[in-house]
Amino acid sequence: MAILITKDTRVICQGITGAFGASHTRGCLHYGSQIVGGVTPGKGGTKDENGLPIFDTVHQAVKATGANATMIFVPPPFAGDAILEAACAGIKVVCAITEGIPVQDMITARAQLDSLNTRSEDVSQNPWDKVVLIGPNCPGVITPGPKTGGGTGPKDPYTNAGCKIGIMPGYIHTHISEAKRGKSVGIVSRSGTLTYEAVWQTSRMGLAQSTCVGIGGDPVRGVNHIDVIRMLEADPDTHAILMIGEIGGSDEIETAAYIKKHVKKPVAAFIAGRTAPPGRRMGHAGAIIGGADDTADAKIAALKAAGVSMAMSPADMGSAMLAAMKLS
Amino acid sequence: MKIHEYQARDLLAQYGIPVPAGQMVTSVEQAAQAFKAVTAGMEAPLAVVKAQVHAGGRGKAGFVKLVKTPQDAETAVRFMLTHRMVSPQTPPEGLEVTKVLIAAGVDIADRAGGGKEEFYLAVTTDRRTRRNILIASREGGVDIEHVAATKPDAIIKEPIHPIAGLQAFQGRDIAARLGFTGRGLSQAADIMQRLARLFVEKDCTLAEINPLIITSGGGAGGAGGAGVVTAIDAKFSFDENGLFRHKDLAALADPAEQNAAEARAHKFGLSYVALDGNIGCLVNGAGLAMATMDIIKLHGGEPANFLDVGGSATEEAVTEAFSIILSDARVKGVLVNIFGGIMRCDVIAQGIINAASNFKNADGSTGFKVPLVVRLEGTNVDAGRKLLEQSRGKLPTLQAGADLTDAASKVCAAVN
């Protein structure tokens, strides 16, 4: 099952003719994702280097290909609009990779997305019932499949039963059929490369990943930790949850309260930025310490109190996960 | 991005928010004329002379002065332009002042029940609710963090609708709760709406007026008599992601206020923050870069910087990153931590080799002298490791880190 995406997910790329869009479309095809087309306004009717049809609008692409997910590489000035275009065209999973979207654009885009979903005050309910936004400024989402090919091209994909939407290296992930310990971990993270690190550590320790979701480093974004953890908790193929947070905002504090109340599966976590000085933005627009809840120490304390197994070093994410699963 | 107070005043004026007359000067010679201009028409001329630096703590440091004559204005400006300003918010050696604002003095009306009619007004983004919010308080003129800590009830927070903006009735409601009455009520409400509009249109992350005051009958110049709701000081910061549509604001950035290394890094698409330690870090990804700083500290070291080379760095950018890291004389060792995703490990390896080949030391020799620990993982890792092995001759101080812990302990051992 996994969450959000499976081998049957039909994916388009918005911004497919740009350098990044083209190279990552290729990367996803090589992994084995069903990329069914792309959108670049004004280039409709042409084909990309892989022979994929290009459309002028997402609406046309959905109609012609039955796409239900999108990967957005549209440049920042137009990315907020691209997110809404996908949502309004009926796409279910919108994954925005673009980095550098103005906060004000995301505030209005989020408000309009929220009006498409049935949102409730009850945190046990999924507020993303119609359309899910992942990102922006994120590595994407992957549901790994077993290695069945060389990963050298669309005719020889890495897997015939997985889906990768985004920029992460596919081969570091492990499918449950190939995991020594026979257990799958769901991973949710605000950071890209730190997620790869966590995937790598869990893979090396004999664990598989069910689905890995990079929620992105921006202050106003789509799904947050709670949203993904709610989905992972409900997913029968996920046996444990690994969460990677960082300084800035109070998302992890609220997630700790949610975990304490609603999550039965083992949870491990790492919070990056314990040594970051207050008031300085650490790369991610959202990674800046403002209030008291923003600090790594406050987040670590709240998660510990919720019974989460904490990795104090980024090198210990895999072992903290094993400890939470009582496998160490 | 931040701007100076004199620029913030211009922005307020552009949006029709009253500010006292003011002029920015850069030399002692301009001071007397500016004083006369901003105090024109005042019975008892009074002006405030304020150093234009981004750091706070100006008043206590002696860089905000009240003056009553053109001569006093000159003396104050001379002092500020020839002394470095040192406050708890500046580096220990202080900041050079190159610009000084001379603004008309304003008499603040007395508040019934004691004190002065000073208020706090700001708009910022609340990430939890994903809304812009207006923050207001009757406790103006002081540090809002102090008010929040001691009298949280004295702070009003009003969410702003993401599409409709701040409504007129919301402004009136807040103004009434702040104690505004009569003419002041609609003036304050109008200022709130204008500030909220400015915040969104200019892609601010903070738009703050502190204090917002009511003028007394003292006949202060510039803002037009008594009973006028006026902004005395303002602070803005802007979303750098939004600057592409505000060429006018981008032009206001003061290069003198930027760390030279950080500005240089920015040009090459690198995200760099200087810190106090002695271990330079070169990492791809912001989260991994923070985590690398954390693990250095766990192993008893101190990171010299945060540096994210980003996902698509070229060999040139890697070379530049090394030269920025090593330009900090305190750096006694460098840790490279790369988990290749989009970024290919062979590109990083080639960048390291090129950087070493081109790096000139102060004594004229070439190559890195400080210990270098490189940990590579991910896309094209084998090619990357092979390249480094083949270039050992050019990298005499190189050690390979097998994993994060190994790399961190090696670099910490090497510098201590």
XYZ file of C-alpha atoms in Angstrom:
744
model
C 0.000 0.000 0.000
C 2.398 2.677 1.248
C 1.081 6.260 1.339
C 0.375 8.966 -1.253
C 1.918 7.210 -4.282
C 2.241 3.657 -5.635
C 3.522 1.996 -8.807
C 0.172 2.847 -10.439
C 0.429 6.586 -9.826
C 0.413 8.503 -13.117
C 2.738 11.473 -12.960
C 3.232 14.587 -15.065
C 6.009 17.150 -14.782
C 5.125 20.864 -14.792
C 8.138 22.677 -16.180
C 9.297 19.606 -18.115
C 11.218 21.611 -20.713
C 13.422 23.404 -18.167
C 16.870 22.008 -17.355
C 15.890 20.643 -13.934
C 12.478 19.453 -15.037
C 13.972 17.537 -17.957
C 16.800 15.907 -16.025
C 14.595 14.822 -13.126
C 11.867 13.570 -15.437
C 14.598 11.339 -16.847
C 15.702 10.335 -13.337
C 12.152 9.363 -12.362
C 11.659 7.390 -15.595
C 14.913 5.543 -14.962
C 13.703 4.683 -11.483
C 10.502 3.238 -12.872
C 7.898 5.908 -12.138
C 5.025 6.148 -14.601
C 5.731 9.599 -16.003
C 2.979 10.135 -18.553
C 3.630 13.650 -19.857
C 4.598 17.196 -19.089
C 3.305 20.744 -19.142
C 4.988 23.852 -20.475
C 2.650 26.669 -21.566
C 3.246 27.436 -25.250
C 4.961 24.143 -26.048
C 1.836 21.991 -26.207
C 1.763 19.419 -29.011
C 5.510 18.731 -28.911
C 7.314 15.819 -27.261
C 10.219 15.767 -24.818
C 13.497 13.836 -25.299
C 11.845 10.698 -23.902
C 8.943 10.927 -26.304
C 6.548 12.119 -23.590
C 3.683 14.356 -24.761
C 3.887 18.001 -23.698
C 0.697 19.979 -23.016
C -0.071 23.691 -22.639
C -2.211 23.225 -19.539
C -2.516 20.722 -16.720
C -6.189 20.334 -17.590
C -5.268 19.055 -21.078
C -2.614 16.761 -19.621
C -5.031 15.210 -17.131
C -7.674 14.711 -19.809
C -5.251 13.043 -22.224
C -3.165 10.955 -19.818
C -5.256 10.346 -16.715
C -2.486 11.830 -14.589
C -3.185 11.976 -10.855
C 0.115 13.355 -9.561
C 2.442 16.162 -10.599
C 6.035 17.157 -10.006
C 6.531 20.936 -10.228
C 9.827 22.486 -11.379
C 8.273 25.772 -12.515
C 10.454 28.825 -11.600
C 9.559 30.631 -8.325
C 7.609 33.587 -9.800
C 5.106 31.205 -11.430
C 5.181 28.253 -9.045
C 2.316 29.326 -6.755
C 0.104 29.550 -9.831
C 1.322 26.163 -11.087
C 0.351 24.538 -7.772
C -3.184 25.920 -8.016
C -3.464 24.988 -11.694
C -2.689 21.360 -10.815
C -5.114 21.321 -7.889
C -7.933 22.841 -9.934
C -7.332 20.367 -12.775
C -8.071 17.497 -10.399
C -4.536 16.291 -9.617
C -4.532 14.473 -6.245
C -0.858 14.673 -5.275
C 0.922 17.942 -6.034
C 4.631 17.823 -5.337
C 6.400 21.191 -5.596
C 10.181 20.893 -5.844
C 10.751 24.583 -6.697
C 12.915 26.482 -4.204
C 12.502 30.195 -3.570
C 8.746 30.811 -3.820
C 7.815 34.065 -2.018
C 6.048 33.453 1.302
C 3.131 35.710 0.294
C 2.519 33.585 -2.816
C 2.381 30.466 -0.667
C -0.028 32.097 1.807
C -2.571 32.780 -0.940
C -1.965 29.435 -2.662
C -2.423 27.531 0.613
C -5.617 29.445 1.416
C -7.096 28.447 -1.950
C -5.942 24.829 -1.618
C -7.488 24.662 1.852
C -10.803 25.766 0.369
C -10.711 22.758 -1.994
C -10.229 20.300 0.880
C -12.619 19.407 3.682
C -10.706 20.847 6.581
C -11.700 20.216 10.147
C -10.417 21.431 13.505
C -10.119 17.800 14.605
C -6.429 16.819 14.314
C -7.317 13.134 13.966
C -8.981 13.911 10.600
C -6.958 14.138 7.385
C -7.237 17.740 6.147
C -5.943 16.773 2.685
C -8.843 14.620 1.500
C -9.144 16.037 -2.042
C -5.707 17.343 -2.972
C -2.383 16.974 -1.163
C 0.434 19.491 -1.494
C 3.975 18.291 -0.756
C 6.588 21.049 -0.518
C 7.550 23.469 -1.902
C 11.348 23.529 -1.615
C 11.418 19.784 -1.016
C 13.112 16.674 -2.473
C 9.750 15.028 -3.218
C 8.175 11.714 -2.280
C 9.180 8.117 -2.992
C 7.557 4.719 -2.484
C 10.462 2.341 -3.151
C 10.067 -0.804 -5.216
C 12.262 -3.939 -5.378
C 15.263 -3.757 -7.704
C 14.228 -5.460 -10.946
C 16.436 -3.734 -13.521
C 19.576 -1.732 -14.146
C 18.042 1.727 -13.772
C 19.778 2.741 -16.996
C 16.768 3.983 -18.944
C 12.993 3.991 -19.379
C 13.216 0.503 -20.962
C 15.423 -0.779 -18.143
C 14.084 0.877 -14.991
C 15.444 0.237 -11.514
C 12.103 -1.130 -10.332
C 8.792 -2.214 -11.831
C 6.846 -1.692 -8.624
C 7.832 1.653 -7.139
C 7.282 5.356 -7.723
C 9.630 8.274 -7.257
C 8.432 11.846 -7.673
C 11.334 14.166 -7.034
C 15.061 14.577 -6.966
C 16.221 11.963 -4.441
C 18.654 9.208 -5.511
C 16.406 6.156 -5.886
C 18.953 3.391 -5.365
C 19.652 4.121 -1.688
C 16.082 3.086 -0.798
C 15.105 -0.464 0.136
C 11.927 -2.360 -0.621
C 10.584 -4.613 2.138
C 11.218 -7.748 0.051
C 14.938 -6.913 0.148
C 15.200 -5.859 3.789
C 16.980 -8.270 6.117
C 14.795 -7.343 9.077
C 11.524 -7.512 7.119
C 10.191 -4.199 8.483
C 9.376 -0.922 6.744
C 9.921 2.582 8.077
C 8.021 5.639 6.895
C 10.210 8.748 6.820
C 9.077 12.384 6.997
C 11.561 15.224 6.860
C 11.986 18.961 6.328
C 15.415 18.436 4.785
C 16.537 16.770 1.542
C 20.043 15.446 1.990
C 19.446 14.697 5.655
C 16.594 12.436 4.506
C 18.994 10.598 2.184
C 21.265 10.149 5.181
C 18.367 8.632 7.177
C 17.355 6.384 4.276
C 20.940 5.236 3.879
C 21.331 4.464 7.591
C 18.048 2.539 7.819
C 18.814 0.626 4.600
C 22.242 -0.356 5.915
C 20.666 -1.580 9.136
C 18.406 -3.972 7.287
C 15.229 -1.890 7.290
C 13.052 -0.980 4.310
C 11.211 2.281 3.668
C 7.476 2.270 2.969
C 7.229 5.872 1.758
C 9.597 8.815 2.314
C 8.143 12.316 2.211
C 10.222 15.489 2.091
C 7.877 18.223 3.319
C 10.291 21.032 2.564
C 12.069 23.803 4.397
C 9.752 26.760 3.754
C 7.744 28.477 6.506
C 4.417 28.154 4.630
C 4.056 24.808 2.889
C 1.737 21.895 2.188
C 1.653 18.811 4.418
C 3.472 19.075 7.717
C 4.885 16.386 9.997
C 1.510 15.673 11.630
C -0.224 15.161 8.266
C 2.339 12.622 7.065
C 2.559 10.839 10.414
C -1.252 10.518 10.439
C -1.068 8.787 7.026
C 1.871 6.566 8.063
C 0.119 5.522 11.279
C -2.893 4.394 9.222
C -0.785 2.564 6.605
C -0.585 -1.210 7.231
C 2.709 -1.450 5.315
C 4.470 1.003 7.626
C 5.831 -0.568 10.816
C 7.609 2.417 12.323
C 8.080 6.150 11.721
C 11.251 8.240 11.478
C 10.828 11.991 11.641
C 13.481 14.575 10.858
C 12.858 18.123 11.981
C 14.915 21.235 12.405
C 14.968 24.604 14.162
C 12.309 27.198 13.363
C 8.533 27.163 13.756
C 6.560 25.088 16.225
C 5.493 22.220 13.928
C 7.571 19.589 15.763
C 6.165 20.648 19.147
C 2.595 20.179 17.905
C 3.637 16.897 16.294
C 4.962 15.669 19.648
C 1.559 16.262 21.242
C -0.110 14.466 18.330
C 2.240 11.463 18.581
C 1.633 11.174 22.299
C -2.121 11.047 21.804
C -2.637 9.288 18.469
C 0.404 7.242 17.387
C 0.854 3.619 18.432
C 3.748 2.739 16.089
C 7.364 3.189 17.218
C 8.693 6.667 16.401
C 12.279 7.908 16.246
C 13.375 11.468 15.483
C 16.295 13.784 14.874
C 16.186 17.574 15.124
C 18.871 19.486 13.214
C 20.287 22.815 14.328
C 21.116 22.440 18.020
C 24.214 24.530 17.430
C 22.605 27.166 15.195
C 22.802 30.722 16.558
C 19.431 32.473 17.167
C 18.244 35.031 14.637
C 20.302 33.702 11.723
C 18.637 31.981 8.798
C 20.311 28.594 8.185
C 19.824 28.049 4.462
C 16.154 27.085 4.591
C 13.856 30.083 4.762
C 12.060 28.377 7.649
C 15.176 27.527 9.643
C 15.526 30.531 11.876
C 15.135 30.607 15.632
C 12.594 33.201 16.736
C 10.477 32.183 19.733
C 11.188 29.680 22.501
C 9.406 26.795 20.733
C 11.683 27.264 17.724
C 14.826 25.872 19.331
C 16.130 22.358 18.806
C 16.266 21.773 22.562
C 12.566 22.646 23.037
C 11.604 20.295 20.200
C 13.808 17.475 21.480
C 12.338 17.805 24.988
C 8.748 17.725 23.660
C 9.405 14.668 21.479
C 11.164 12.823 24.306
C 8.193 13.541 26.563
C 5.961 11.994 23.890
C 7.966 8.770 24.079
C 9.890 9.294 20.848
C 13.329 7.690 20.553
C 15.683 10.618 19.903
C 18.860 10.470 17.833
C 21.110 13.090 19.402
C 23.636 12.739 16.576
C 22.684 12.701 12.881
C 24.810 9.552 12.639
C 22.412 7.766 15.001
C 19.100 8.108 13.138
C 19.149 4.462 12.040
C 20.106 3.129 15.458
C 17.488 5.305 17.195
C 14.901 3.811 14.840
C 16.034 0.272 15.683
C 15.916 1.108 19.385
C 12.337 2.382 19.060
C 11.401 -0.856 17.263
C 13.154 -2.883 19.956
C 15.371 -4.462 17.278
C 18.750 -3.270 18.505
C 16.938 41.690 3.842
C 16.758 44.772 6.061
C 16.717 48.457 5.238
C 17.682 51.562 7.192
C 15.326 53.674 9.259
C 15.472 56.592 6.800
C 14.483 54.215 3.981
C 11.705 52.734 6.124
C 10.343 56.264 6.705
C 10.269 56.837 2.953
C 8.337 53.611 2.497
C 5.770 54.624 5.133
C 5.370 58.037 3.490
C 4.889 56.346 0.115
C 1.920 54.481 1.637
C 0.478 57.644 3.173
C 1.443 56.924 6.772
C 2.456 60.181 8.534
C 6.090 60.501 9.623
C 7.902 63.587 11.007
C 10.085 65.506 8.551
C 13.555 64.041 8.208
C 16.735 64.088 6.147
C 19.586 61.631 5.826
C 23.118 63.090 5.855
C 26.490 61.523 5.148
C 28.760 64.440 6.163
C 29.079 67.015 8.940
C 28.709 69.810 6.366
C 25.121 68.736 5.570
C 24.023 68.672 9.220
C 23.160 72.329 9.903
C 21.134 72.708 6.713
C 19.248 69.487 7.402
C 18.493 70.610 10.957
C 17.054 73.905 9.682
C 14.979 72.183 7.028
C 13.376 69.595 9.302
C 12.680 72.087 12.113
C 11.319 74.827 9.841
C 8.275 76.483 11.411
C 8.831 75.102 14.895
C 8.605 77.585 17.790
C 11.332 75.789 19.696
C 13.413 73.878 17.124
C 14.140 70.312 18.189
C 15.500 67.395 16.197
C 16.701 63.861 16.777
C 20.010 62.760 15.317
C 20.169 58.984 14.761
C 22.951 56.782 13.426
C 21.712 54.579 10.559
C 22.888 51.080 11.370
C 20.815 47.887 11.461
C 21.930 46.921 14.968
C 19.808 47.969 17.935
C 20.945 49.525 21.206
C 21.681 52.886 19.571
C 20.245 55.047 22.357
C 22.328 53.532 25.136
C 25.437 53.629 22.950
C 25.032 57.398 22.502
C 24.093 57.206 18.820
C 20.658 58.823 19.227
C 20.832 62.461 20.345
C 18.298 65.242 20.856
C 19.559 68.579 19.526
C 18.168 72.141 19.623
C 20.589 74.088 17.425
C 22.331 73.561 14.060
C 25.667 73.583 15.941
C 24.570 70.773 18.243
C 23.362 68.821 15.204
C 26.832 69.176 13.643
C 28.539 68.037 16.843
C 26.290 64.977 17.095
C 26.765 64.041 13.433
C 30.553 64.494 13.723
C 30.657 62.199 16.742
C 28.630 59.482 15.005
C 30.596 59.571 11.758
C 33.952 59.373 13.525
C 33.234 56.766 16.205
C 32.318 53.116 15.870
C 29.030 52.212 17.502
C 29.343 49.452 20.084
C 26.229 47.869 21.592
C 25.243 44.370 22.751
C 23.887 43.796 19.231
C 27.065 44.740 17.326
C 30.315 42.818 16.917
C 32.766 43.640 19.769
C 34.741 46.007 17.541
C 31.540 47.944 16.775
C 30.108 49.237 13.508
C 31.212 52.122 11.362
C 28.483 54.723 10.833
C 28.288 56.324 7.385
C 24.726 57.642 7.367
C 22.888 59.734 9.934
C 19.206 60.648 10.034
C 18.130 64.058 11.299
C 14.396 64.037 12.043
C 12.058 66.656 13.474
C 11.448 66.270 17.199
C 7.863 65.467 18.080
C 5.983 66.107 21.321
C 3.989 63.095 22.352
C 0.583 63.664 23.908
C 0.105 62.704 27.552
C -2.008 59.645 28.164
C -4.926 60.026 30.542
C -3.949 58.112 33.645
C -0.212 58.649 33.134
C 2.470 58.020 30.585
C 2.563 59.046 26.923
C 0.409 58.093 23.956
C 2.849 55.555 22.498
C 1.724 52.383 20.710
C 3.236 49.393 18.982
C 2.052 48.205 15.568
C 3.449 45.447 13.367
C 2.523 42.977 10.663
C 4.273 39.640 10.313
C 3.527 36.110 9.118
C 2.298 33.548 11.620
C 3.575 30.267 10.229
C 1.350 28.154 12.456
C -1.891 29.580 11.038
C -0.311 30.410 7.656
C -1.775 33.909 7.890
C -0.310 37.349 8.088
C -1.188 38.865 11.439
C -1.374 42.357 12.806
C 0.186 42.774 16.242
C -0.704 45.836 18.292
C -0.128 47.071 21.809
C -0.719 50.112 23.990
C 2.747 49.510 25.380
C 4.667 51.266 22.631
C 8.150 52.695 22.561
C 9.658 49.734 24.369
C 10.937 46.365 23.274
C 7.912 44.261 22.229
C 9.649 41.043 23.329
C 9.764 42.523 26.820
C 6.026 43.307 26.692
C 5.287 39.795 25.421
C 7.242 38.289 28.322
C 5.876 40.497 31.095
C 2.371 41.536 29.972
C 1.168 39.086 27.322
C -2.402 40.388 27.724
C -1.272 43.801 26.496
C -0.659 42.396 23.013
C -3.454 42.160 20.446
C -3.066 39.708 17.555
C -5.453 39.955 14.628
C -5.327 37.520 11.690
C -5.405 39.079 8.224
C -7.443 37.328 5.545
C -5.028 35.925 2.920
C -7.058 37.183 -0.010
C -9.262 40.015 1.304
C -6.579 41.673 3.451
C -7.141 43.630 6.673
C -10.707 44.955 6.709
C -11.601 48.497 7.792
C -13.739 47.233 10.676
C -10.823 45.171 11.991
C -8.682 48.294 12.055
C -11.367 50.284 13.926
C -11.878 47.438 16.360
C -8.186 47.187 17.201
C -7.837 50.976 17.402
C -10.710 51.076 19.890
C -9.148 48.306 21.953
C -5.885 50.261 21.991
C -7.779 53.226 23.455
C -7.943 55.477 20.388
C -10.980 57.785 20.318
C -12.363 60.560 18.141
C -10.273 61.571 15.155
C -7.433 59.298 16.300
C -9.611 56.179 15.964
C -10.051 56.436 12.221
C -6.483 57.662 11.716
C -5.067 54.639 13.534
C -7.401 52.227 11.729
C -6.373 53.713 8.394
C -2.661 53.350 9.266
C -3.224 49.674 10.114
C -4.832 48.990 6.751
C -2.064 50.819 4.930
C 0.634 48.938 6.844
C -1.034 45.580 6.093
C -1.217 46.483 2.396
C 2.432 47.583 2.369
C 3.437 44.325 4.061
C 1.869 42.158 1.356
C 2.680 44.334 -1.654
C 6.345 44.670 -0.710
C 6.809 41.018 0.352
C 7.824 41.901 3.896
C 8.585 39.410 6.617
C 8.247 42.152 9.228
C 6.742 45.648 9.039
C 6.952 47.334 12.410
C 6.101 50.827 13.664
C 7.384 51.464 17.172
C 6.337 53.805 18.507
C 3.204 54.984 16.813
C 2.268 58.137 18.710
C -0.311 60.893 19.027
C 1.236 64.346 18.759
C 0.544 66.891 21.464
C -0.273 70.567 21.029
C 3.415 71.504 21.161
C 3.446 72.387 17.473
C 5.868 69.764 16.267
C 6.886 70.214 12.670
C 6.387 67.984 9.744
C 3.324 65.997 10.614
C 0.837 68.815 10.904
C -0.089 69.919 14.380
C -1.628 68.287 17.423
C -3.622 65.092 17.686
C -2.017 63.456 14.675
C -1.293 59.732 14.779
C 2.307 59.533 13.573
C 4.959 56.856 13.057
C 8.182 57.769 14.831
C 10.363 54.761 14.081
C 9.887 51.831 11.737
C 11.662 48.604 10.952
C 11.189 46.392 7.908
C 12.625 43.142 6.741
C 11.867 41.573 3.394
C 11.488 38.083 1.985
C 14.537 37.598 -0.225
C 12.502 35.217 -2.379
C 10.201 38.139 -3.236
C 12.884 40.624 -4.234
C 12.678 39.672 -7.910
C 9.529 41.799 -8.156
C 10.909 44.701 -6.119
C 13.943 46.021 -7.918
C 13.460 49.278 -5.969
C 13.813 47.495 -2.624
C 16.693 45.294 -3.725
C 18.570 48.489 -4.566
C 18.191 49.668 -0.963
C 20.339 46.853 0.451
C 23.370 48.410 2.127
C 26.526 46.478 1.209
C 28.244 47.995 4.277
C 25.789 46.041 6.462
C 26.510 42.665 4.846
C 29.201 40.250 5.861
C 31.604 40.326 2.873
C 32.025 36.548 2.808
C 28.258 35.992 2.998
C 27.660 38.408 0.139
C 30.333 36.708 -1.963
C 28.862 33.271 -1.259
C 25.421 34.514 -2.280
C 26.748 35.473 -5.711
C 27.784 31.869 -6.340
C 24.500 30.397 -5.147
C 26.059 29.254 -1.887
C 24.353 29.746 1.433
C 27.001 30.738 3.982
C 26.773 31.923 7.583
C 29.946 32.779 9.483
C 30.232 31.325 13.004
C 32.862 31.466 15.738
C 34.620 28.088 15.615
C 37.659 26.731 13.770
C 36.287 23.848 11.676
C 35.139 24.915 8.238
C 32.179 22.966 6.807
C 31.205 22.354 3.187
C 27.946 20.453 2.899
C 25.122 19.962 0.377
C 21.670 20.682 1.755
C 20.640 23.014 4.578
C 19.437 20.265 6.926
C 22.567 18.173 6.466
C 24.695 21.315 6.888
C 23.025 22.054 10.224
C 23.370 18.420 11.261
C 27.072 18.528 10.335
C 27.568 21.524 12.628
C 25.747 19.601 15.362
C 27.921 16.492 15.018
C 31.128 18.536 15.064
C 30.024 20.020 18.359
C 29.109 16.557 19.703
C 32.693 15.485 19.019
C 34.110 18.440 20.908
C 34.775 20.742 17.957
C 33.402 24.164 17.023
C 32.055 24.840 13.513
C 33.473 27.941 11.796
C 30.551 28.274 9.434
C 27.339 26.967 7.939
C 27.803 26.366 4.204
C 25.268 24.768 1.902
C 26.605 24.400 -1.642
C 23.084 23.617 -2.829
C 21.884 20.844 -5.044
C 23.344 21.897 -8.343
C 26.734 23.382 -7.522
C 29.388 23.432 -10.232
C 33.097 22.763 -9.773
C 33.588 26.544 -9.800
C 31.139 26.986 -6.922
C 32.962 24.327 -4.900
C 36.279 26.089 -5.568
C 34.722 29.367 -4.460
C 33.297 27.713 -1.339
C 36.780 26.572 -0.306
C 38.252 29.969 -0.875
C 35.507 31.571 1.274
C 35.963 29.014 4.065
C 39.746 29.348 4.065
C 39.647 33.158 3.957
C 38.644 32.907 7.632
C 42.036 32.781 9.369
C 40.557 30.947 12.353
C 39.818 27.850 10.241
C 42.178 25.068 11.313
C 40.487 22.190 9.496
C 37.773 21.546 6.920
C 35.054 18.904 6.851
C 33.373 18.161 3.527
C 30.148 16.204 3.952
C 28.277 15.356 0.755
C 25.307 13.102 0.252
C 24.892 13.141 -3.491
C 21.374 13.382 -4.821
C 21.198 15.831 -7.685
C 24.706 16.738 -6.678
C 27.154 14.171 -8.049
C 30.054 13.109 -5.838
C 32.498 13.188 -8.776
C 31.679 16.861 -9.383
C 32.420 17.627 -5.736
C 35.642 15.620 -5.838
C 36.812 17.438 -8.961
C 35.876 20.746 -7.309
C 38.000 19.877 -4.266
C 40.977 18.950 -6.469
C 40.649 22.134 -8.530
C 40.300 24.249 -5.416
C 43.467 22.727 -3.936
C 45.391 23.194 -7.189
C 44.414 26.852 -7.429
C 44.539 27.792 -3.775
C 47.285 30.259 -2.981
C 48.566 30.471 0.565
C 49.840 33.698 2.112
C 53.432 32.479 1.686
C 52.915 32.004 -2.051
C 52.708 28.208 -1.962
C 49.815 26.307 -3.544
C 47.425 23.772 -1.993
C 45.622 23.256 1.296
C 47.718 23.278 4.452
C 44.893 22.619 6.909
C 43.629 19.085 7.558
C 40.847 18.113 5.166
C 38.342 15.354 5.922
C 36.021 14.324 3.101
C 32.966 12.144 3.498
C 31.179 11.275 0.240
C 28.054 9.192 -0.192
C 25.286 8.916 -2.790
C 25.196 9.555 -6.543
C 28.484 8.631 -8.325
C 30.229 8.008 -5.017
C 32.707 5.473 -6.429
C 33.844 7.825 -9.179
C 34.230 10.605 -6.602
C 36.316 8.522 -4.215
C 38.503 7.299 -7.067
C 39.193 10.853 -8.239
C 40.287 11.867 -4.749
C 42.520 8.785 -4.359
C 44.217 9.526 -7.677
C 44.914 13.096 -6.580
C 46.427 12.357 -3.190
C 49.589 14.148 -4.329
C 47.638 17.396 -4.616
C 45.814 16.795 -1.341
C 48.501 15.870 1.224
C 46.247 16.658 4.207
C 43.288 14.598 2.942
C 41.606 11.979 5.127
C 38.561 10.022 4.023
C 35.623 9.811 6.412
C 33.880 6.432 6.209
C 30.656 7.808 7.672
C 29.403 10.843 9.568
C 30.811 9.852 12.952
C 34.167 8.846 11.503
C 34.442 12.099 9.553
C 33.490 14.271 12.529
C 35.871 12.560 14.928
C 38.739 12.739 12.412
C 38.346 16.453 11.778
C 37.970 17.233 15.488
C 41.083 15.187 16.311
C 43.000 16.956 13.545
C 42.355 20.474 14.840
C 42.718 19.820 18.554
